[in-house]
CSV table of C-alpha atoms and ligand atoms in Angstrom, one decimal:
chain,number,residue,atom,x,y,z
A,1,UNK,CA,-21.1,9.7,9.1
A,2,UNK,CA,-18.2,12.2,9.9
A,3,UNK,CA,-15.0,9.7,10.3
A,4,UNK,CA,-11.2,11.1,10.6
A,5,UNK,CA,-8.7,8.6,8.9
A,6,UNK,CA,-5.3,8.8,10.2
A,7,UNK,CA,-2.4,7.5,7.9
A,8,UNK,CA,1.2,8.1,6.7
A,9,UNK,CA,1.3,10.7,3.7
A,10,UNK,CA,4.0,9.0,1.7
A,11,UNK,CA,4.1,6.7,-1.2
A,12,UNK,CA,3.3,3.7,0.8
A,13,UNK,CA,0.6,1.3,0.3
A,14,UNK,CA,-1.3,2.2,3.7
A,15,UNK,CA,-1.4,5.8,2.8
A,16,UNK,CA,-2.9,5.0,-0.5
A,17,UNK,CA,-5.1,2.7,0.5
A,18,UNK,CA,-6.6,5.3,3.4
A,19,UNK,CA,-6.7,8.0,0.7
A,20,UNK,CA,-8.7,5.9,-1.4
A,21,UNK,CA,-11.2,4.4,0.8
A,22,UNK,CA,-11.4,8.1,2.3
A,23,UNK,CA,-12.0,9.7,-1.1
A,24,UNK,CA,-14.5,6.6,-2.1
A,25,UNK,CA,-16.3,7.1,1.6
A,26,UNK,CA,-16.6,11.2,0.9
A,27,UNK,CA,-18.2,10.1,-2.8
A,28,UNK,CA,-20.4,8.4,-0.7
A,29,UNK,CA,-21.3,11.3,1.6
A,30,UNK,CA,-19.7,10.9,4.3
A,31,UNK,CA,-17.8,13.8,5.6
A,32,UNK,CA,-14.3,12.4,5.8
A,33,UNK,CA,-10.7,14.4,8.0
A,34,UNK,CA,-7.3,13.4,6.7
A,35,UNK,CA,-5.2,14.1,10.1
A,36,UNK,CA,-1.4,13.3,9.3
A,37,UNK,CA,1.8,15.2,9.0
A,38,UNK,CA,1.5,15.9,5.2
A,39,UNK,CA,-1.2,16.1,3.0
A,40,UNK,CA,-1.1,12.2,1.4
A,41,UNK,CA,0.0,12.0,-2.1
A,42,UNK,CA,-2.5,10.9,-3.9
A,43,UNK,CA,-4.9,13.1,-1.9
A,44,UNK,CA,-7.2,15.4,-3.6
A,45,UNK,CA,-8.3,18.1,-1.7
A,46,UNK,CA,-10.3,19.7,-4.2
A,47,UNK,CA,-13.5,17.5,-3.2
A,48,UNK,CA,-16.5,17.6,-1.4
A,49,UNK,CA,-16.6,16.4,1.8
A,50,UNK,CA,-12.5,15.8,2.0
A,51,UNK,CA,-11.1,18.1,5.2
A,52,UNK,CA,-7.6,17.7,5.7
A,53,UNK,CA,-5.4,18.7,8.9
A,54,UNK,CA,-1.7,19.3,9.2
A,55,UNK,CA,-0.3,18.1,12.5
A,56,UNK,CA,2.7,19.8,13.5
A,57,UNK,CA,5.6,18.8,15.4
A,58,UNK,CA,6.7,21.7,18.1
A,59,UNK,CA,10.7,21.5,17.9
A,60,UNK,CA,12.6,22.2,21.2
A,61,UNK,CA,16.0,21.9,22.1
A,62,UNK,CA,16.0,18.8,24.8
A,63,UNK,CA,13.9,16.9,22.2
A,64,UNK,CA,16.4,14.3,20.5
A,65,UNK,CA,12.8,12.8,18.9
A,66,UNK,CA,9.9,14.6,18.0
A,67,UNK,CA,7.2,13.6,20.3
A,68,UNK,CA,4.7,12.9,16.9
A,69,UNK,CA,2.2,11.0,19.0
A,70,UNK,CA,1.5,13.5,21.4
A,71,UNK,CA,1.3,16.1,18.5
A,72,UNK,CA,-1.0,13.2,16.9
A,73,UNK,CA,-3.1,12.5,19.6
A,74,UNK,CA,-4.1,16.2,20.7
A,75,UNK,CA,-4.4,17.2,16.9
A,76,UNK,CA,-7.3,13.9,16.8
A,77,UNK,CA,-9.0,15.8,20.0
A,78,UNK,CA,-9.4,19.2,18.7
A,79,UNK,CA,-10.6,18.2,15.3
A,80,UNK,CA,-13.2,15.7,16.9
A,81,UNK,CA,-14.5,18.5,19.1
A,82,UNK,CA,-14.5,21.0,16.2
A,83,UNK,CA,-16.1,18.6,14.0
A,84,UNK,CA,-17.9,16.0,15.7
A,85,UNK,CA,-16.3,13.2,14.5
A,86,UNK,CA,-18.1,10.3,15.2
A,87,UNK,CA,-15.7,7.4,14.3
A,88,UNK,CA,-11.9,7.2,13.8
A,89,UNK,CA,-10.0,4.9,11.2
A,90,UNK,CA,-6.1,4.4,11.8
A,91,UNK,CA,-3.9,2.9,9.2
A,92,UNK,CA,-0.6,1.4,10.2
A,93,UNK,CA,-0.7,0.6,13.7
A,94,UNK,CA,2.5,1.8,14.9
A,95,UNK,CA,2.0,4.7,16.4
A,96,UNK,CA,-1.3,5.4,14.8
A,97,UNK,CA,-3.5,3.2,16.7
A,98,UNK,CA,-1.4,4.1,20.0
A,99,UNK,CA,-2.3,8.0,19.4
A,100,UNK,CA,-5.4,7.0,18.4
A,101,UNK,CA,-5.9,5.6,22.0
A,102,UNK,CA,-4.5,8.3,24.2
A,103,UNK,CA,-7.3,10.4,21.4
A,104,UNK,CA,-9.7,8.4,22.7
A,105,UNK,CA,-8.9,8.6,26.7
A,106,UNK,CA,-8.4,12.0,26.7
A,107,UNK,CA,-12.1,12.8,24.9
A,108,UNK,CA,-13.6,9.9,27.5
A,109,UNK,CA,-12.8,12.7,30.1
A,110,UNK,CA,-14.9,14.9,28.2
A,111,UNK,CA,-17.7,12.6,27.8
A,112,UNK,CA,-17.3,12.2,24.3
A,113,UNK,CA,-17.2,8.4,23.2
A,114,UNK,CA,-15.0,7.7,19.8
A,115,UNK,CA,-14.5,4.3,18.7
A,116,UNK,CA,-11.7,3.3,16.7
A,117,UNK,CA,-11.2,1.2,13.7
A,118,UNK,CA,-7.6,0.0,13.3
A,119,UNK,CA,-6.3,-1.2,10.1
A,120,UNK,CA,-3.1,-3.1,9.9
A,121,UNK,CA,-1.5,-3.0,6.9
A,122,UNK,CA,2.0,-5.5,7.2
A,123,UNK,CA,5.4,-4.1,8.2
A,124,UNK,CA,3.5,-2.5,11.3
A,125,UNK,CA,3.2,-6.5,12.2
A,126,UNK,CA,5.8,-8.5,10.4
A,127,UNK,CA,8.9,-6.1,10.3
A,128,UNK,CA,8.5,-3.1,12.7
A,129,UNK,CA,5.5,-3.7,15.5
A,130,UNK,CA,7.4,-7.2,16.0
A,131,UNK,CA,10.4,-5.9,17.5
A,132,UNK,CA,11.0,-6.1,21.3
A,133,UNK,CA,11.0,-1.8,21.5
A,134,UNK,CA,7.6,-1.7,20.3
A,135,UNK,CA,5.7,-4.6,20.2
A,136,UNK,CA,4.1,-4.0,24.3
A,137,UNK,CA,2.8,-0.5,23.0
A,138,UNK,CA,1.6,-2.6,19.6
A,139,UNK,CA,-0.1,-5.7,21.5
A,140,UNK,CA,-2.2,-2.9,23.4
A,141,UNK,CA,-3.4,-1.2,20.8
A,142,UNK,CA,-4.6,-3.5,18.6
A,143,UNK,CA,-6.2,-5.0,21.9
A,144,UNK,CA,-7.8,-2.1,23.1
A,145,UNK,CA,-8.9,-0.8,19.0
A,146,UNK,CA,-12.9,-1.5,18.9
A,147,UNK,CA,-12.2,-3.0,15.4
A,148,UNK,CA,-9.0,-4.6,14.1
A,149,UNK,CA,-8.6,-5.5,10.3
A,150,UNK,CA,-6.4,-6.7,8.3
A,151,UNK,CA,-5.9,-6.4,4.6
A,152,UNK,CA,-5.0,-10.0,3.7
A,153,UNK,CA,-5.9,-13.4,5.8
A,154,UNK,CA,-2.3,-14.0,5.6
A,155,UNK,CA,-1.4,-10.6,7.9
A,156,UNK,CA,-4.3,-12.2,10.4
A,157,UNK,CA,-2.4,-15.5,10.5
A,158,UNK,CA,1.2,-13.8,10.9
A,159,UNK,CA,-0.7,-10.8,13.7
A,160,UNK,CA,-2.0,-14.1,15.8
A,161,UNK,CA,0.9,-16.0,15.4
A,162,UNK,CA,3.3,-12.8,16.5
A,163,UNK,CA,1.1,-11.1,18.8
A,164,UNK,CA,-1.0,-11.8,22.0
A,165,UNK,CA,-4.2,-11.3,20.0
A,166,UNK,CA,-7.5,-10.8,22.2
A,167,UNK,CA,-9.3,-9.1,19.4
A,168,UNK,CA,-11.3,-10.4,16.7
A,169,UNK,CA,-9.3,-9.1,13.2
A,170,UNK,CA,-11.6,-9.3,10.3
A,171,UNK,CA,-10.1,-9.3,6.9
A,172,UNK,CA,-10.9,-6.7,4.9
A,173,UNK,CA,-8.3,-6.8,1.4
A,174,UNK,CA,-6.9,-3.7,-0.2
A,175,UNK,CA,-9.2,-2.5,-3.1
A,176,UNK,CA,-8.9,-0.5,-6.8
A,177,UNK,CA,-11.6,1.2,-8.6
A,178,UNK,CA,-11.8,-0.9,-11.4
A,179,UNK,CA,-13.9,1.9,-13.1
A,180,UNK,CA,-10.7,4.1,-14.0
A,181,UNK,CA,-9.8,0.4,-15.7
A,182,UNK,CA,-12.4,0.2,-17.9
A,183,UNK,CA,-11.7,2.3,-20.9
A,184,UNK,CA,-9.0,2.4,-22.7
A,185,UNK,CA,-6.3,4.8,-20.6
A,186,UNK,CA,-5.7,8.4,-23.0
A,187,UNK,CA,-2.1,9.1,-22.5
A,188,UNK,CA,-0.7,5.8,-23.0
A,189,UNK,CA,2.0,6.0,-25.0
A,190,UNK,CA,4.6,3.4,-25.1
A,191,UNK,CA,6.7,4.9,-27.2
A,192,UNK,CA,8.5,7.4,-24.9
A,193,UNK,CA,10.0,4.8,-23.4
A,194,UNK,CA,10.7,1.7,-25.6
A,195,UNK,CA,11.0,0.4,-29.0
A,196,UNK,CA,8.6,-1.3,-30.8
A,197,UNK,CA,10.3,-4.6,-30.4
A,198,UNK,CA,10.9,-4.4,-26.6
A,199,UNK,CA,9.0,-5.9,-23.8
A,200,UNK,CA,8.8,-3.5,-20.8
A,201,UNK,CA,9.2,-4.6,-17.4
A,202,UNK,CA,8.3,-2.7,-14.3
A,203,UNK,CA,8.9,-2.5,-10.9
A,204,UNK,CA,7.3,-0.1,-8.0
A,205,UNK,CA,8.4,0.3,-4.6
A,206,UNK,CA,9.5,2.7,-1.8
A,207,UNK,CA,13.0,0.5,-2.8
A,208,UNK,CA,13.5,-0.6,0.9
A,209,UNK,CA,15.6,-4.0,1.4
A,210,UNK,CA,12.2,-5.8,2.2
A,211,UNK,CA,11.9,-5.4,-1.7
A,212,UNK,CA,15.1,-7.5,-2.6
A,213,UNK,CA,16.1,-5.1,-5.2
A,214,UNK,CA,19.2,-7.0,-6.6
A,215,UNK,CA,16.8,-10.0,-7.2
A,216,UNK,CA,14.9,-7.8,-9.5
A,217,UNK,CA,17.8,-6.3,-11.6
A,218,UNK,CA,19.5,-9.6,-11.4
A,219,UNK,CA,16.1,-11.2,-13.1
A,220,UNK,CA,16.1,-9.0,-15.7
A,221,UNK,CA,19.6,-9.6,-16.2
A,222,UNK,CA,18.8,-13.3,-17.5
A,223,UNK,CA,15.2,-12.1,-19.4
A,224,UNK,CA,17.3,-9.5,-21.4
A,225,UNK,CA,19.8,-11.9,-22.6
A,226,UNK,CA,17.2,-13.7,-24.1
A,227,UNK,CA,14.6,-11.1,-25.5
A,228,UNK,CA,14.8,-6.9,-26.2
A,229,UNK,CA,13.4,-5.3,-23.2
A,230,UNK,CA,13.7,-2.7,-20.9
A,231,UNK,CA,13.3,-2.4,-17.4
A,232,UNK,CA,11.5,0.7,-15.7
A,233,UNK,CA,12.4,1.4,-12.1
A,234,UNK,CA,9.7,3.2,-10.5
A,235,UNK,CA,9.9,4.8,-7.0
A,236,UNK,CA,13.3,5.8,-4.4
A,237,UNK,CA,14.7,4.3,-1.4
A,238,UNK,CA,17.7,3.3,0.4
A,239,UNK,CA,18.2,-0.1,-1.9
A,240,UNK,CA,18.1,2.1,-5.2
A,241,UNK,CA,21.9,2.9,-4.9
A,242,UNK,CA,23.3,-0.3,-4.9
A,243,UNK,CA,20.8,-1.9,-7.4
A,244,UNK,CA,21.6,0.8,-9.4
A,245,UNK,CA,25.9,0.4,-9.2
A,246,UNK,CA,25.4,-3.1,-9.9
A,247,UNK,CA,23.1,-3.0,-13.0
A,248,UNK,CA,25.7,0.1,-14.5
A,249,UNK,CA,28.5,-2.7,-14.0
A,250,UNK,CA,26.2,-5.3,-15.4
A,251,UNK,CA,26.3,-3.4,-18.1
A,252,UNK,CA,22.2,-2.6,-18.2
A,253,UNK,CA,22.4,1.1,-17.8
A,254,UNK,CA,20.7,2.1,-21.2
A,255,UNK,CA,18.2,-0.7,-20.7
A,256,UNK,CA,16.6,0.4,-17.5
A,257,UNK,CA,15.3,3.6,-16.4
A,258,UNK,CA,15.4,4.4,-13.0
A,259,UNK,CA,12.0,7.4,-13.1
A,260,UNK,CA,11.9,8.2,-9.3
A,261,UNK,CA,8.8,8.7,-7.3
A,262,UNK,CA,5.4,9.1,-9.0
A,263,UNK,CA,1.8,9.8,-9.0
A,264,UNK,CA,1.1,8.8,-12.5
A,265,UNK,CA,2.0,5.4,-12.0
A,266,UNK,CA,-1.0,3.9,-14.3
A,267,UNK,CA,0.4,5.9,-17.4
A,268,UNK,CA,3.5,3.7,-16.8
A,269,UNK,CA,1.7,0.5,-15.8
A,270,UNK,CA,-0.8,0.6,-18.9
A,271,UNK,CA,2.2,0.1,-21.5
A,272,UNK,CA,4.2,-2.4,-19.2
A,273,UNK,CA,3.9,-6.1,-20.1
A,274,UNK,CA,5.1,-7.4,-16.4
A,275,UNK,CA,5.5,-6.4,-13.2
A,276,UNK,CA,8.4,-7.6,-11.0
A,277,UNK,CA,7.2,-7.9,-7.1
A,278,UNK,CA,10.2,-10.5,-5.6
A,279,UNK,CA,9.7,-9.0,-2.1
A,280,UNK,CA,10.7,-10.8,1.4
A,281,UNK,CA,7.2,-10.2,2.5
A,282,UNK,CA,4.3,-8.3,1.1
A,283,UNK,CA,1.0,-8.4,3.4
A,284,UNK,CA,-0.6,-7.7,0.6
A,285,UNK,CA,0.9,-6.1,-2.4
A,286,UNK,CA,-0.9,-3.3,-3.6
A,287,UNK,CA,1.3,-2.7,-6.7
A,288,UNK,CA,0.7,-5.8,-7.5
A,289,UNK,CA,-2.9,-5.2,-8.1
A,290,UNK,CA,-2.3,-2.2,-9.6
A,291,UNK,CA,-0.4,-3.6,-11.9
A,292,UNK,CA,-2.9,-5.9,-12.7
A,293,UNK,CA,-5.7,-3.5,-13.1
A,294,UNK,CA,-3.8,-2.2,-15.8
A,295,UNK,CA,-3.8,-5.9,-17.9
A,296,UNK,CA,-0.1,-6.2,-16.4
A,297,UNK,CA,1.1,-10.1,-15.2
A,298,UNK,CA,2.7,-10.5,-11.8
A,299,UNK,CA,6.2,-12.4,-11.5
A,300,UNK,CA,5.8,-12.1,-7.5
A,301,UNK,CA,7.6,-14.6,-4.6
A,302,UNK,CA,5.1,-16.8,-3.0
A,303,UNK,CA,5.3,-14.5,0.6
A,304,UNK,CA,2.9,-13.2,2.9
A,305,UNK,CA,-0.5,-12.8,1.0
A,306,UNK,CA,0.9,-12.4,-2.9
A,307,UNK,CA,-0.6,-15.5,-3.7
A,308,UNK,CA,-4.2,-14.3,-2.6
A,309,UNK,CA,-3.6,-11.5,-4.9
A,310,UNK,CA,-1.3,-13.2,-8.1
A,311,UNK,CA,-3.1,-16.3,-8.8
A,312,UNK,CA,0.0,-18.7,-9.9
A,313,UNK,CA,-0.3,-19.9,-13.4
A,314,UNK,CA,-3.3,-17.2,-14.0
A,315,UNK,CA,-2.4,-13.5,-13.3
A,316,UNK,CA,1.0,-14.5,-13.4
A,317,UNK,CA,3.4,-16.9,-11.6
A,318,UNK,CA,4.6,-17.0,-7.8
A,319,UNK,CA,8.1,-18.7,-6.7
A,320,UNK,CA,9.8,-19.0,-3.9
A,321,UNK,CA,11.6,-15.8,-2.1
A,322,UNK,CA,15.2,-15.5,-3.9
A,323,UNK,CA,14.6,-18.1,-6.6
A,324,UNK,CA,15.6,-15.5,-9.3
A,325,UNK,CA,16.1,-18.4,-11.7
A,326,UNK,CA,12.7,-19.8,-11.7
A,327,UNK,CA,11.5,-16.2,-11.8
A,328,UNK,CA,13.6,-15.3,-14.9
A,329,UNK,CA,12.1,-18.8,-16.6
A,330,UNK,CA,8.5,-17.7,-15.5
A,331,UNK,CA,8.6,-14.3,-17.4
A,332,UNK,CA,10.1,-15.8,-20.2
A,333,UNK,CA,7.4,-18.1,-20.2
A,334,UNK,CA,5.2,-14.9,-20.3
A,335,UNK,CA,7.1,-13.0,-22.5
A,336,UNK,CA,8.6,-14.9,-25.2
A,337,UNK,CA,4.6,-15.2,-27.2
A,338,UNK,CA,2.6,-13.0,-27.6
A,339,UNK,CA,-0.7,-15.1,-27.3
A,340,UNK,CA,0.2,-15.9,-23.7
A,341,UNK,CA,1.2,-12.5,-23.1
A,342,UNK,CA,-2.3,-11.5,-24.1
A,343,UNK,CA,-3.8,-14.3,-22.3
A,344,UNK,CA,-1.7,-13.2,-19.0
A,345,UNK,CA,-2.9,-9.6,-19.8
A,346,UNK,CA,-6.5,-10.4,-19.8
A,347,UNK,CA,-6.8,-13.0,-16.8
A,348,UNK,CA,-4.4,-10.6,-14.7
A,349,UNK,CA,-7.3,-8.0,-15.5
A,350,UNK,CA,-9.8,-10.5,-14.7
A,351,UNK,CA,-8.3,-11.3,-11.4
A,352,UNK,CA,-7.9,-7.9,-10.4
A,353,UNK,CA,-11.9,-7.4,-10.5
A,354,UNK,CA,-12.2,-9.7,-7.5
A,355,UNK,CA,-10.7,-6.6,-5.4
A,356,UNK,CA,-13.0,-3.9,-6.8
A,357,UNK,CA,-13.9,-0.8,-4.9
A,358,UNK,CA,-17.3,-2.0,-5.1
A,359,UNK,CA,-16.9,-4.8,-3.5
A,360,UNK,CA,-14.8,-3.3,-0.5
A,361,UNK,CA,-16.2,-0.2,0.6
A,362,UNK,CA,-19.6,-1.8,1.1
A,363,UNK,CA,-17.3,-4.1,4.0
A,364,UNK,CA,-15.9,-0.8,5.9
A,365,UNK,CA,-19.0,0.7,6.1
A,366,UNK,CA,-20.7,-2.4,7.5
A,367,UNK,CA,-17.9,-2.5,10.2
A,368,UNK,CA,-18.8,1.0,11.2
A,369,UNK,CA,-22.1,1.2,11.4
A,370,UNK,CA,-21.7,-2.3,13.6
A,371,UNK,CA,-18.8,-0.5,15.7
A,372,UNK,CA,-21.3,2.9,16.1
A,373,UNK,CA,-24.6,1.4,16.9
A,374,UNK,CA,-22.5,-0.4,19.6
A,375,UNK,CA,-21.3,2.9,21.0
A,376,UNK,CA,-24.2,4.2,20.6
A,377,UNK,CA,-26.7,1.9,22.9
A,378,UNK,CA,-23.7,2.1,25.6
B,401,LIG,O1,5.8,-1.9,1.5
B,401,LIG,C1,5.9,-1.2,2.5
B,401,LIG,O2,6.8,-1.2,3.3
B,401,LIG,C2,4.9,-0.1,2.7
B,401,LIG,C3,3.8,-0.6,3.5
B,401,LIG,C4,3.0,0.6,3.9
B,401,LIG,O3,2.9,1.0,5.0
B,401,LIG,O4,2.5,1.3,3.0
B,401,LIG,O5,3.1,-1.6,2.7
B,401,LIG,C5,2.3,-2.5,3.4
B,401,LIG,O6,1.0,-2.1,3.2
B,401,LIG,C6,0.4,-2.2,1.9
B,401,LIG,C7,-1.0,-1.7,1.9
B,401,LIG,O7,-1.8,-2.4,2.7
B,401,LIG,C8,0.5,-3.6,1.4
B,401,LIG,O8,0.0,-3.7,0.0
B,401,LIG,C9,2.0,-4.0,1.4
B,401,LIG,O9,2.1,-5.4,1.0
B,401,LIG,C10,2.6,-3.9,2.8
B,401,LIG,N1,4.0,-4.1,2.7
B,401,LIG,C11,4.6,-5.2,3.3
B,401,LIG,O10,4.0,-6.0,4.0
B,401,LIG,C12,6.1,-5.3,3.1
């Protein structure tokens, strides 16, 4: 099938997880468009069947904002005429799914049918798509999407609770090829960045205040009283300032190493011994699984649908949002042996399986051949 995937480019979750279901769909065979503003990061356009297409924002004078969804939504046009796309997959509802309509009414005047898969990934419900200024515009997307899903069943309970929902939402979880897992990773060398004796912590994020940034430095305040360890920052944002002024006067500025964005997050994740996750809400928590792929233990708050993906007391523990003591205690708990680290390294691993590629793709694809053969007998 030829499909177009629209998604942001950046180092957020939804744009990995469209890049990766786009590149596993063009293994597959089918012919798969990237349409965004920016080619996504972990995008690599060196593959069969992978097109991407740049949409571009005209600037003019009386514009105080870009008008992106117009841009958007005539970009999706012209490539579906050029390339007969049959089906279109938006991640992040806000505006995606709105472009993706006006996309969709605008080819309807040309005869040409396109359904629409919408994927909602969590701030687009919980944080952003919520608010008074957008949620109208959000409600009648997801409404008027052929297929809605979400990526945990906790995003599905917080879209019906939030939203006037008319639309079925099937759950479909975020995913990781657990084949890239299975050997031992090459350049995985610990050494670079601790000493022998030190545990290493991690955290990932785009560092926005959803993250709870201070909770994380302030954990690893009490954890590095009590044990050698260092904590790696991973990622930028607007909490990284702050975090970072009060860990110098903490006086933790040789002990954690604040790396920036990256695309080589697994050669950091395959020497860490826990991951930090305390966030306000997570729909999902993609690092999370990350992590764990790479035999890493979660310490994660109990929001949103972490605890479908950190199994408390298995891949790691879950604690209330804020409760940096009981999260301190739990990765000592971790930490402090290193039988139970190993044992937290393997059933993280174990857990992680449960979300493999494998088992995920196989679910999209259903969904579109469903939402197609539909269009189809109209
Ligand atoms: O965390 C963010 O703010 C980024 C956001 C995104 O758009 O990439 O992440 C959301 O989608 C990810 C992929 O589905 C989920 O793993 C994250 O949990 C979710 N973030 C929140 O709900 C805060």
């Amino acid at each position: 099938m030829k499909l177009a995937i629209v998604c942001y480019p950046t180092f957020g979750g939804s744009g990995v997880v469209a890049t990766m279901l786009g590149t596993a769909l063009a293994e597959r065979g089918h012919e798969v468009h990237f349409v965004t503003y920016k080619q996504p990061v972990r995008l690599d356009l060196f593959s069969r069947n992978i097109f991407f297409h740049e949409v571009n924002v005209e600037e003019y004078p009386l514009f105080h904002y870009q008008p992106y969804e117009l841009a958007l939504s005539s970009k999706l046009v012209n490539v579906v005429q050029e390339y007969g796309i049959e089906l279109l997959h938006v991640h992040y509802a806000i505006p995606h799914a709105y472009a993706g309509y006006m996309a969709q009414q605008m080819l309807k005047d040309q005869g040409i049918t396109l359904p629409m898969v919408t994927t909602l990934h969590g701030t687009d419900i919980t944080l952003v798509g919520n608010h008074p200024v957008y949620k109208p515009a959000v409600t009648f997307s997801i409404n008027n999407s052929d297929v809605v899903t979400s990526v945990s069943a906790s995003l599905k309970r917080d879209t019906i609770e939030l939203f006037e929902i008319t639309k079925q939402i099937d759950v479909v979880p975020n995913f990781i090829d657990m084949s890239l897992y299975k050997t031992e990773f090459k350049d995985c060398d610990r050494t670079v960045m601790a000493f022998p004796q030190e545990r290493i912590i991690t955290h990932i994020s785009n560092m926005r205040p959803v993250k709870r940034l201070m909770d994380i430095v302030k954990i690893f305040e009490i954890v590095e009283k009590q044990i050698p360890a260092i904590l790696i920052m991973v990622g930028d944002g607007p909490e990284r300032f702050a975090a970072e002024e009060y860990a110098h006067k903490a006086g933790l500025k040789m002990k954690i190493k604040w790396v920036g964005n990256s695309t080589e997050i697994d050669r950091i994740l395959c020497f860490s011994d826990l991951f930090l996750l305390p966030s306000e809400k997570e729909s999902f928590g993609l690092a999370a699984l990350e992590a764990m792929a790479n035999h890493t233990p979660v310490i994660s708050t109990n929001t949103g649908g972490l605890p479908e993906v950190n199994e408390d007391g298995v891949s790691g523990y879950t604690s209330d949002v804020g409760n940096i003591e009981e999260m301190a205690a739990n990765a000592m708990k971790i930490l402090k042996d290193d039988q139970v680290l190993n044992d937290f390294k393997n059933a993280a691993f174990a857990k992680a399986q449960q979300y493999d590629i494998l088992k995920i793709i196989p679910q999209y694809e259903k969904l579109y051949n469903t939402v197609l053969a539909g269009t189809k007998s109209l």
